[in-house]
């Protein structure tokens, strides 16, 4: 829907158009309020949030326990920097390690920073422990990957637009087709230090690799002395129907990268988890972040993790995801090529002949459902994990209408 020239929405859109860098193409809806799975625009219209801030809102908008933790912490202490200790970071990292089965955690803020941290750690491990010659460390990555937007990370993206114009790029990355364990094995050299992989590619279009891929590549990594680095920034913390998507294949990565929902939709919190063999390559001064591990972020992270565990959101995501995907597959529409995903991380692929996914998202917006296309042909359905059946029925009604009208 194109907002009329008189509407308050139009004014906000024009303002952003005038003042913001043009690096996004959002749906033309201006939100000013949210609760749980619902958001409201400046004109009072209510929408179901089926994107959940790219899975940063697994616990729902403004979860009371997370808000309470943030409020209480704000009344006491918000930032120390790592030049001093604070009383929240230790408990946060202990709880995160205990929930994930790792010995150590390194707190950061955004996902991209956590990925950069993991790259630095694994490279240094390669030089100091594995014995790779100076400057020769290689990390294997997958085509279709998304790991963030820093210059190092976009340098190994296969998405032309992500890298075009932003070089020169850092060397040391080898790309292999996603989901192909043999191609991975063939790309290994004596200088390979790590394999960086998303258990399900989110931005790549909700791409689920063949069954056994994670287990097989993790096994090869173990045999060859390579760090298996799982980027679970989007798939983790319940989104894909397990606490971590690697759990589907009983894979414990050597390096686990988390972010997004770790901040409960309130504050940016990310982390890298590993055992001492890897993590202890970092010495004072090797790496850092002014805000990483700050007490407000740590308190928010503790509450965010507790909500995921206490409310058993992974199980809920698994159960509702299965059901919702079955229902989506049952829609008789000439436009649908495929429905894929795990848990409540679902991609509905629109046939090429039906045009791009974007107009379908715009029609959903008109009906009070906010979903966003990823890649050209995929509508992503990833609501907050606190959603219930009744609400998903409501979504199905409108999705069905849009896909069959
Ligand atoms: C979102 C995302 C990132 C980047 O996180 P930012 O917080 O935006 O830097 C990295 N990896 C994956 C898989 C993501 O989905």
CSV table of C-alpha atoms and ligand atoms in Angstrom, one decimal:
chain,number,residue,atom,x,y,z
A,1,UNK,CA,0.0,0.0,0.0
A,2,UNK,CA,1.4,3.4,-0.9
A,3,UNK,CA,0.6,5.8,2.0
A,4,UNK,CA,-1.4,8.9,1.0
A,5,UNK,CA,0.4,12.3,0.9
A,6,UNK,CA,-1.6,13.4,3.9
A,7,UNK,CA,-0.9,10.4,6.2
A,8,UNK,CA,1.5,10.6,9.2
A,9,UNK,CA,3.2,7.6,7.7
A,10,UNK,CA,4.1,9.6,4.6
A,11,UNK,CA,5.8,12.3,6.7
A,12,UNK,CA,8.0,9.8,8.4
A,13,UNK,CA,8.9,8.1,5.2
A,14,UNK,CA,9.8,11.4,3.6
A,15,UNK,CA,12.0,12.3,6.5
A,16,UNK,CA,14.0,9.1,6.4
A,17,UNK,CA,14.2,9.5,2.6
A,18,UNK,CA,15.7,13.0,3.1
A,19,UNK,CA,18.1,12.2,6.0
A,20,UNK,CA,19.1,8.6,6.0
A,21,UNK,CA,21.7,6.8,4.0
A,22,UNK,CA,20.0,4.8,1.3
A,23,UNK,CA,21.3,1.4,2.4
A,24,UNK,CA,17.9,-0.3,3.1
A,25,UNK,CA,14.6,-0.8,1.3
A,26,UNK,CA,12.1,-1.4,4.1
A,27,UNK,CA,8.4,-2.0,3.8
A,28,UNK,CA,6.6,1.4,4.0
A,29,UNK,CA,5.3,0.9,7.5
A,30,UNK,CA,6.3,3.1,10.5
A,31,UNK,CA,6.0,1.4,13.9
A,32,UNK,CA,5.8,3.1,17.2
A,33,UNK,CA,4.6,0.4,19.6
A,34,UNK,CA,4.9,-3.3,20.2
A,35,UNK,CA,4.0,-6.1,22.6
A,36,UNK,CA,4.8,-9.8,22.3
A,37,UNK,CA,4.2,-10.8,18.7
A,38,UNK,CA,2.2,-7.7,17.8
A,39,UNK,CA,3.4,-4.3,16.5
A,40,UNK,CA,1.4,-1.1,15.8
A,41,UNK,CA,2.1,1.6,13.2
A,42,UNK,CA,1.8,5.4,13.8
A,43,UNK,CA,-1.8,5.3,12.5
A,44,UNK,CA,-2.9,2.7,15.0
A,45,UNK,CA,-3.0,-0.3,12.7
A,46,UNK,CA,-1.9,-3.6,14.3
A,47,UNK,CA,0.3,-6.1,12.6
A,48,UNK,CA,1.6,-9.6,13.4
A,49,UNK,CA,5.4,-9.5,13.3
A,50,UNK,CA,6.5,-12.5,11.2
A,51,UNK,CA,10.1,-11.3,10.9
A,52,UNK,CA,11.0,-10.8,14.6
A,53,UNK,CA,14.0,-8.5,13.6
A,54,UNK,CA,15.7,-11.3,11.8
A,55,UNK,CA,15.4,-13.5,14.9
A,56,UNK,CA,16.6,-11.0,17.4
A,57,UNK,CA,13.1,-11.0,18.9
A,58,UNK,CA,12.7,-14.8,19.7
A,59,UNK,CA,11.4,-13.9,23.1
A,60,UNK,CA,8.8,-11.4,21.6
A,61,UNK,CA,8.8,-7.7,21.8
A,62,UNK,CA,9.3,-6.2,25.3
A,63,UNK,CA,9.3,-9.4,27.2
A,64,UNK,CA,8.5,-8.4,30.8
A,65,UNK,CA,11.4,-10.4,32.4
A,66,UNK,CA,13.9,-8.9,30.0
A,67,UNK,CA,12.6,-5.3,30.5
A,68,UNK,CA,12.7,-5.8,34.2
A,69,UNK,CA,16.3,-6.9,34.2
A,70,UNK,CA,17.2,-4.0,32.0
A,71,UNK,CA,15.4,-1.5,34.2
A,72,UNK,CA,17.0,-2.8,37.4
A,73,UNK,CA,20.4,-2.8,35.9
A,74,UNK,CA,20.0,0.7,34.5
A,75,UNK,CA,19.3,1.9,38.1
A,76,UNK,CA,22.6,0.5,39.2
A,77,UNK,CA,25.4,0.4,36.7
A,78,UNK,CA,25.5,0.4,32.9
A,79,UNK,CA,29.1,0.6,31.7
A,80,UNK,CA,32.5,0.0,33.1
A,81,UNK,CA,34.6,-0.9,30.1
A,82,UNK,CA,36.8,-3.9,30.4
A,83,UNK,CA,39.4,-1.8,32.2
A,84,UNK,CA,37.4,-2.7,35.4
A,85,UNK,CA,35.3,-5.6,36.4
A,86,UNK,CA,31.5,-5.6,36.8
A,87,UNK,CA,29.3,-7.9,38.8
A,88,UNK,CA,27.1,-9.0,35.8
A,89,UNK,CA,29.6,-10.2,33.2
A,90,UNK,CA,30.9,-13.2,35.1
A,91,UNK,CA,27.5,-14.7,35.9
A,92,UNK,CA,26.4,-14.0,32.3
A,93,UNK,CA,29.3,-15.9,30.8
A,94,UNK,CA,29.0,-18.7,33.3
A,95,UNK,CA,25.3,-19.1,32.5
A,96,UNK,CA,26.0,-19.0,28.8
A,97,UNK,CA,28.7,-21.6,29.0
A,98,UNK,CA,26.6,-23.8,31.2
A,99,UNK,CA,23.7,-23.7,28.8
A,100,UNK,CA,25.9,-24.5,25.8
A,101,UNK,CA,28.5,-26.8,27.2
A,102,UNK,CA,31.6,-24.7,26.5
A,103,UNK,CA,34.5,-23.7,28.9
A,104,UNK,CA,34.8,-20.1,27.9
A,105,UNK,CA,32.9,-17.2,26.4
A,106,UNK,CA,34.0,-13.9,24.9
A,107,UNK,CA,31.3,-11.2,24.9
A,108,UNK,CA,30.8,-8.7,22.0
A,109,UNK,CA,27.9,-6.6,20.8
A,110,UNK,CA,26.9,-7.3,17.3
A,111,UNK,CA,27.0,-10.5,15.3
A,112,UNK,CA,29.6,-9.3,12.8
A,113,UNK,CA,31.9,-8.5,15.7
A,114,UNK,CA,31.5,-11.9,17.1
A,115,UNK,CA,32.3,-13.5,13.7
A,116,UNK,CA,35.4,-11.3,13.4
A,117,UNK,CA,36.4,-12.4,16.9
A,118,UNK,CA,36.0,-16.1,15.9
A,119,UNK,CA,38.1,-15.5,12.8
A,120,UNK,CA,40.9,-13.9,14.9
A,121,UNK,CA,40.8,-16.7,17.5
A,122,UNK,CA,40.9,-19.5,15.0
A,123,UNK,CA,43.7,-17.9,12.9
A,124,UNK,CA,45.8,-17.3,16.0
A,125,UNK,CA,45.2,-20.9,17.1
A,126,UNK,CA,46.3,-22.0,13.7
A,127,UNK,CA,49.6,-20.1,14.0
A,128,UNK,CA,50.4,-20.8,17.7
A,129,UNK,CA,49.0,-24.3,18.2
A,130,UNK,CA,48.5,-26.0,14.8
A,131,UNK,CA,51.8,-24.6,13.4
A,132,UNK,CA,50.6,-23.0,10.2
A,133,UNK,CA,53.3,-20.8,8.6
A,134,UNK,CA,52.9,-17.1,9.2
A,135,UNK,CA,50.3,-15.4,7.1
A,136,UNK,CA,49.1,-18.6,5.5
A,137,UNK,CA,46.0,-19.6,7.6
A,138,UNK,CA,42.9,-20.5,5.5
A,139,UNK,CA,39.3,-20.6,6.6
A,140,UNK,CA,36.8,-22.4,4.4
A,141,UNK,CA,33.4,-20.6,3.9
A,142,UNK,CA,30.3,-21.5,2.0
A,143,UNK,CA,28.7,-20.0,-1.1
A,144,UNK,CA,25.5,-18.1,-0.2
A,145,UNK,CA,26.8,-17.3,3.3
A,146,UNK,CA,25.9,-14.4,5.4
A,147,UNK,CA,28.1,-13.5,8.4
A,148,UNK,CA,27.7,-9.8,8.6
A,149,UNK,CA,28.9,-6.6,6.9
A,150,UNK,CA,32.5,-5.8,7.9
A,151,UNK,CA,35.0,-5.4,5.1
A,152,UNK,CA,36.7,-8.8,6.0
A,153,UNK,CA,33.3,-10.6,6.1
A,154,UNK,CA,31.8,-9.1,2.9
A,155,UNK,CA,35.1,-10.0,1.2
A,156,UNK,CA,34.2,-13.6,1.3
A,157,UNK,CA,30.5,-13.2,0.4
A,158,UNK,CA,29.3,-14.8,-2.8
A,159,UNK,CA,26.6,-12.1,-3.0
A,160,UNK,CA,27.8,-9.6,-5.6
A,161,UNK,CA,26.1,-6.6,-4.1
A,162,UNK,CA,27.5,-7.3,-0.6
A,163,UNK,CA,31.1,-7.0,-1.8
A,164,UNK,CA,31.0,-4.9,-5.0
A,165,UNK,CA,32.8,-1.6,-4.6
A,166,UNK,CA,34.1,-2.4,-1.0
A,167,UNK,CA,37.4,-4.0,-1.8
A,168,UNK,CA,40.3,-4.7,-1.5
A,169,UNK,CA,39.6,-7.6,0.7
A,170,UNK,CA,41.4,-9.8,3.2
A,171,UNK,CA,42.9,-13.0,1.8
A,172,UNK,CA,42.7,-16.3,3.5
A,173,UNK,CA,39.2,-17.5,2.7
A,174,UNK,CA,38.3,-20.4,0.4
A,175,UNK,CA,34.7,-20.8,-0.8
A,176,UNK,CA,33.0,-24.1,-1.3
A,177,UNK,CA,29.4,-24.9,-2.3
A,178,UNK,CA,27.0,-25.0,0.7
A,179,UNK,CA,25.7,-28.4,1.6
A,180,UNK,CA,28.4,-30.4,-0.3
A,181,UNK,CA,30.6,-32.3,2.2
A,182,UNK,CA,32.8,-33.7,-0.5
A,183,UNK,CA,33.6,-30.2,-1.9
A,184,UNK,CA,34.5,-29.2,1.6
A,185,UNK,CA,36.9,-32.2,2.0
A,186,UNK,CA,38.6,-31.4,-1.3
A,187,UNK,CA,39.2,-27.8,-0.3
A,188,UNK,CA,41.1,-28.7,2.9
A,189,UNK,CA,44.8,-28.0,2.9
A,190,UNK,CA,47.5,-28.3,5.5
A,191,UNK,CA,46.9,-24.6,6.2
A,192,UNK,CA,43.2,-24.9,6.8
A,193,UNK,CA,42.4,-23.7,10.3
A,194,UNK,CA,38.7,-23.3,10.4
A,195,UNK,CA,35.3,-24.0,8.6
A,196,UNK,CA,32.8,-21.2,9.1
A,197,UNK,CA,29.3,-22.3,8.4
A,198,UNK,CA,25.6,-21.5,9.1
A,199,UNK,CA,23.7,-24.6,10.1
A,200,UNK,CA,20.8,-23.2,8.0
A,201,UNK,CA,21.5,-20.2,5.8
A,202,UNK,CA,19.1,-17.4,6.8
A,203,UNK,CA,19.9,-14.5,4.6
A,204,UNK,CA,20.8,-16.9,1.9
A,205,UNK,CA,17.1,-17.8,1.6
A,206,UNK,CA,16.4,-20.2,4.5
A,207,UNK,CA,18.5,-22.9,2.9
A,208,UNK,CA,18.6,-26.2,4.8
A,209,UNK,CA,21.7,-28.4,3.9
A,210,UNK,CA,21.2,-32.1,3.2
A,211,UNK,CA,20.8,-34.3,6.3
A,212,UNK,CA,24.1,-35.4,7.7
A,213,UNK,CA,26.1,-32.4,6.3
A,214,UNK,CA,26.9,-30.8,9.6
A,215,UNK,CA,27.8,-34.1,11.3
A,216,UNK,CA,29.9,-35.1,8.3
A,217,UNK,CA,31.9,-31.9,8.0
A,218,UNK,CA,32.3,-31.6,11.8
A,219,UNK,CA,33.7,-35.1,11.8
A,220,UNK,CA,36.2,-34.2,9.0
A,221,UNK,CA,37.2,-31.1,11.0
A,222,UNK,CA,37.9,-33.3,14.0
A,223,UNK,CA,40.0,-35.7,12.0
A,224,UNK,CA,42.0,-33.0,10.3
A,225,UNK,CA,42.6,-30.6,13.2
A,226,UNK,CA,40.3,-27.9,11.9
A,227,UNK,CA,38.0,-25.7,14.0
A,228,UNK,CA,34.3,-26.2,13.1
A,229,UNK,CA,32.8,-22.7,13.6
A,230,UNK,CA,29.0,-22.6,13.7
A,231,UNK,CA,27.5,-19.2,13.1
A,232,UNK,CA,24.3,-19.6,15.0
A,233,UNK,CA,23.5,-15.9,15.3
A,234,UNK,CA,20.2,-16.4,13.5
A,235,UNK,CA,19.6,-20.2,13.8
A,236,UNK,CA,20.4,-20.4,17.5
A,237,UNK,CA,18.6,-19.8,20.8
A,238,UNK,CA,15.5,-21.8,19.7
A,239,UNK,CA,14.8,-20.4,16.3
A,240,UNK,CA,15.4,-23.6,14.3
A,241,UNK,CA,13.5,-25.8,16.8
A,242,UNK,CA,16.5,-26.8,19.0
A,243,UNK,CA,18.5,-24.6,21.4
A,244,UNK,CA,21.0,-24.6,18.5
A,245,UNK,CA,20.5,-25.9,15.0
A,246,UNK,CA,23.7,-28.0,15.3
A,247,UNK,CA,21.8,-30.0,17.9
A,248,UNK,CA,19.7,-31.5,15.0
A,249,UNK,CA,22.8,-33.5,14.2
A,250,UNK,CA,24.2,-33.8,17.7
A,251,UNK,CA,27.2,-31.6,16.6
A,252,UNK,CA,29.0,-29.7,19.3
A,253,UNK,CA,31.0,-27.1,17.3
A,254,UNK,CA,34.5,-26.1,18.3
A,255,UNK,CA,33.4,-22.5,18.1
A,256,UNK,CA,29.8,-21.3,18.6
A,257,UNK,CA,28.9,-17.8,17.5
A,258,UNK,CA,25.7,-16.3,19.0
A,259,UNK,CA,24.1,-12.9,18.8
A,260,UNK,CA,20.7,-11.5,17.9
A,261,UNK,CA,18.2,-13.1,20.4
A,262,UNK,CA,20.9,-13.1,23.0
A,263,UNK,CA,19.9,-9.4,23.5
A,264,UNK,CA,16.2,-10.2,23.7
A,265,UNK,CA,15.4,-7.4,21.3
A,266,UNK,CA,16.4,-4.9,23.9
A,267,UNK,CA,20.2,-4.4,23.5
A,268,UNK,CA,22.9,-5.7,21.2
A,269,UNK,CA,24.7,-8.7,22.8
A,270,UNK,CA,26.8,-11.3,21.0
A,271,UNK,CA,29.4,-13.8,22.1
A,272,UNK,CA,31.9,-16.4,20.9
A,273,UNK,CA,32.0,-19.7,22.8
A,274,UNK,CA,34.9,-22.2,22.7
A,275,UNK,CA,37.0,-24.4,25.0
A,276,UNK,CA,40.3,-23.3,26.5
A,277,UNK,CA,42.4,-24.8,23.8
A,278,UNK,CA,41.1,-22.2,21.4
A,279,UNK,CA,40.0,-19.4,23.6
A,280,UNK,CA,43.3,-19.2,25.6
A,281,UNK,CA,45.2,-18.0,22.5
A,282,UNK,CA,43.9,-14.5,23.5
A,283,UNK,CA,46.1,-12.6,25.9
A,284,UNK,CA,45.5,-9.2,27.4
A,285,UNK,CA,45.5,-6.6,24.7
A,286,UNK,CA,45.0,-9.1,21.8
A,287,UNK,CA,41.3,-8.2,21.3
A,288,UNK,CA,38.6,-6.1,22.9
A,289,UNK,CA,35.5,-4.0,22.7
A,290,UNK,CA,34.5,-0.9,24.7
A,291,UNK,CA,30.9,-2.1,25.2
A,292,UNK,CA,31.5,-5.9,25.1
A,293,UNK,CA,30.6,-7.5,28.4
A,294,UNK,CA,29.1,-4.3,29.8
A,295,UNK,CA,26.8,-4.8,32.8
A,296,UNK,CA,23.6,-3.7,31.1
A,297,UNK,CA,24.2,-6.0,28.1
A,298,UNK,CA,25.2,-8.8,30.5
A,299,UNK,CA,22.1,-8.4,32.6
A,300,UNK,CA,19.9,-8.3,29.5
A,301,UNK,CA,21.8,-11.4,28.1
A,302,UNK,CA,21.2,-13.3,31.3
A,303,UNK,CA,17.5,-12.5,31.2
A,304,UNK,CA,17.2,-13.2,27.5
A,305,UNK,CA,18.8,-16.6,27.9
A,306,UNK,CA,16.7,-17.5,30.9
A,307,UNK,CA,13.5,-16.7,29.0
A,308,UNK,CA,14.6,-19.0,26.2
A,309,UNK,CA,15.3,-21.9,28.6
A,310,UNK,CA,12.5,-21.3,31.2
A,311,UNK,CA,9.8,-21.0,28.6
A,312,UNK,CA,11.2,-23.9,26.6
A,313,UNK,CA,11.1,-21.8,23.4
A,314,UNK,CA,13.2,-24.4,21.4
A,315,UNK,CA,10.5,-27.0,21.9
A,316,UNK,CA,7.7,-24.6,21.2
A,317,UNK,CA,9.5,-23.6,18.0
A,318,UNK,CA,9.9,-27.2,17.0
A,319,UNK,CA,6.3,-28.1,17.6
A,320,UNK,CA,4.7,-25.0,16.1
A,321,UNK,CA,7.2,-24.9,13.2
A,322,UNK,CA,6.3,-28.5,12.1
A,323,UNK,CA,2.6,-27.7,12.2
A,324,UNK,CA,2.9,-24.4,10.5
A,325,UNK,CA,5.1,-25.7,7.7
A,326,UNK,CA,2.6,-28.6,7.1
A,327,UNK,CA,-0.2,-26.1,6.9
A,328,UNK,CA,1.8,-23.8,4.5
A,329,UNK,CA,2.5,-26.8,2.3
A,330,UNK,CA,-1.2,-27.7,2.1
A,331,UNK,CA,-2.1,-24.3,0.6
A,332,UNK,CA,-3.0,-24.9,-3.0
A,333,UNK,CA,-1.4,-22.0,-4.8
A,334,UNK,CA,0.0,-21.7,-8.3
A,335,UNK,CA,2.7,-19.4,-6.9
A,336,UNK,CA,4.5,-21.6,-4.3
A,337,UNK,CA,7.5,-23.6,-5.4
A,338,UNK,CA,8.6,-24.9,-2.1
A,339,UNK,CA,8.2,-24.5,1.7
A,340,UNK,CA,11.4,-25.2,3.7
A,341,UNK,CA,13.0,-24.7,7.1
A,342,UNK,CA,13.3,-26.0,10.6
A,343,UNK,CA,11.4,-24.9,13.7
A,344,UNK,CA,10.0,-21.4,13.1
A,345,UNK,CA,12.7,-20.5,10.6
A,346,UNK,CA,10.6,-21.0,7.5
A,347,UNK,CA,11.1,-19.9,3.8
A,348,UNK,CA,8.2,-20.0,1.4
A,349,UNK,CA,9.7,-19.9,-2.1
A,350,UNK,CA,7.7,-18.1,-4.8
A,351,UNK,CA,7.9,-19.6,-8.3
A,352,UNK,CA,10.0,-17.5,-10.8
A,353,UNK,CA,7.0,-17.3,-13.1
A,354,UNK,CA,5.0,-15.6,-10.4
A,355,UNK,CA,7.5,-12.7,-10.1
A,356,UNK,CA,9.5,-11.7,-7.0
A,357,UNK,CA,8.4,-12.2,-3.4
A,358,UNK,CA,8.2,-8.5,-2.6
A,359,UNK,CA,4.7,-7.8,-3.9
A,360,UNK,CA,3.4,-10.8,-1.9
A,361,UNK,CA,5.0,-9.2,1.2
A,362,UNK,CA,3.3,-5.9,0.4
A,363,UNK,CA,-0.1,-7.6,0.2
A,364,UNK,CA,0.6,-9.3,3.5
A,365,UNK,CA,1.3,-5.9,5.0
A,366,UNK,CA,-2.0,-4.6,3.8
A,367,UNK,CA,-3.6,-7.5,5.7
A,368,UNK,CA,-1.8,-6.9,8.9
A,369,UNK,CA,1.1,-9.4,8.5
A,370,UNK,CA,4.7,-8.2,8.4
A,371,UNK,CA,7.0,-10.5,6.6
A,372,UNK,CA,10.0,-9.7,4.5
A,373,UNK,CA,11.5,-11.3,1.4
A,374,UNK,CA,15.0,-12.7,1.6
A,375,UNK,CA,16.7,-13.1,-1.7
A,376,UNK,CA,14.3,-12.4,-4.5
A,377,UNK,CA,12.0,-15.3,-4.4
A,378,UNK,CA,11.7,-16.3,-0.7
A,379,UNK,CA,9.2,-15.0,1.9
A,380,UNK,CA,10.6,-15.7,5.4
A,381,UNK,CA,8.2,-16.6,8.2
A,382,UNK,CA,10.1,-16.3,11.5
A,383,UNK,CA,7.7,-14.9,14.2
A,384,UNK,CA,8.7,-14.5,17.8
A,385,UNK,CA,8.8,-18.0,19.4
A,386,UNK,CA,6.3,-17.0,22.0
A,387,UNK,CA,3.6,-17.0,19.2
A,388,UNK,CA,0.6,-19.4,19.7
A,389,UNK,CA,-1.4,-21.6,17.3
A,390,UNK,CA,-4.4,-19.3,17.3
A,391,UNK,CA,-2.2,-16.4,16.1
A,392,UNK,CA,-0.5,-18.7,13.5
A,393,UNK,CA,-4.0,-19.7,12.3
A,394,UNK,CA,-4.7,-16.0,11.7
A,395,UNK,CA,-1.5,-15.7,9.8
A,396,UNK,CA,-2.4,-18.7,7.7
A,397,UNK,CA,-5.7,-17.3,6.8
A,398,UNK,CA,-4.1,-14.2,5.3
A,399,UNK,CA,-1.1,-16.0,3.7
A,400,UNK,CA,-3.6,-18.3,2.0
A,401,UNK,CA,-5.6,-15.4,0.8
A,402,UNK,CA,-2.6,-13.6,-0.7
A,403,UNK,CA,-1.3,-16.8,-2.3
A,404,UNK,CA,-4.6,-17.8,-3.9
A,405,UNK,CA,-6.3,-14.6,-4.9
B,1,LIG,C1,22.5,-11.2,11.4
B,1,LIG,C2,23.6,-12.2,11.1
B,1,LIG,C3,24.9,-11.8,11.3
B,1,LIG,C4,25.3,-10.4,11.6
B,1,LIG,O1,24.8,-9.9,12.8
B,1,LIG,P1,24.8,-8.3,13.0
B,1,LIG,O2,24.4,-8.1,14.5
B,1,LIG,O3,23.9,-7.7,12.1
B,1,LIG,O4,26.2,-7.8,12.8
B,1,LIG,C5,25.9,-12.8,11.2
B,1,LIG,N1,25.6,-14.0,10.9
B,1,LIG,C6,24.3,-14.4,10.7
B,1,LIG,C7,24.1,-15.9,10.3
B,1,LIG,C8,23.3,-13.5,10.8
B,1,LIG,O5,22.0,-13.9,10.6
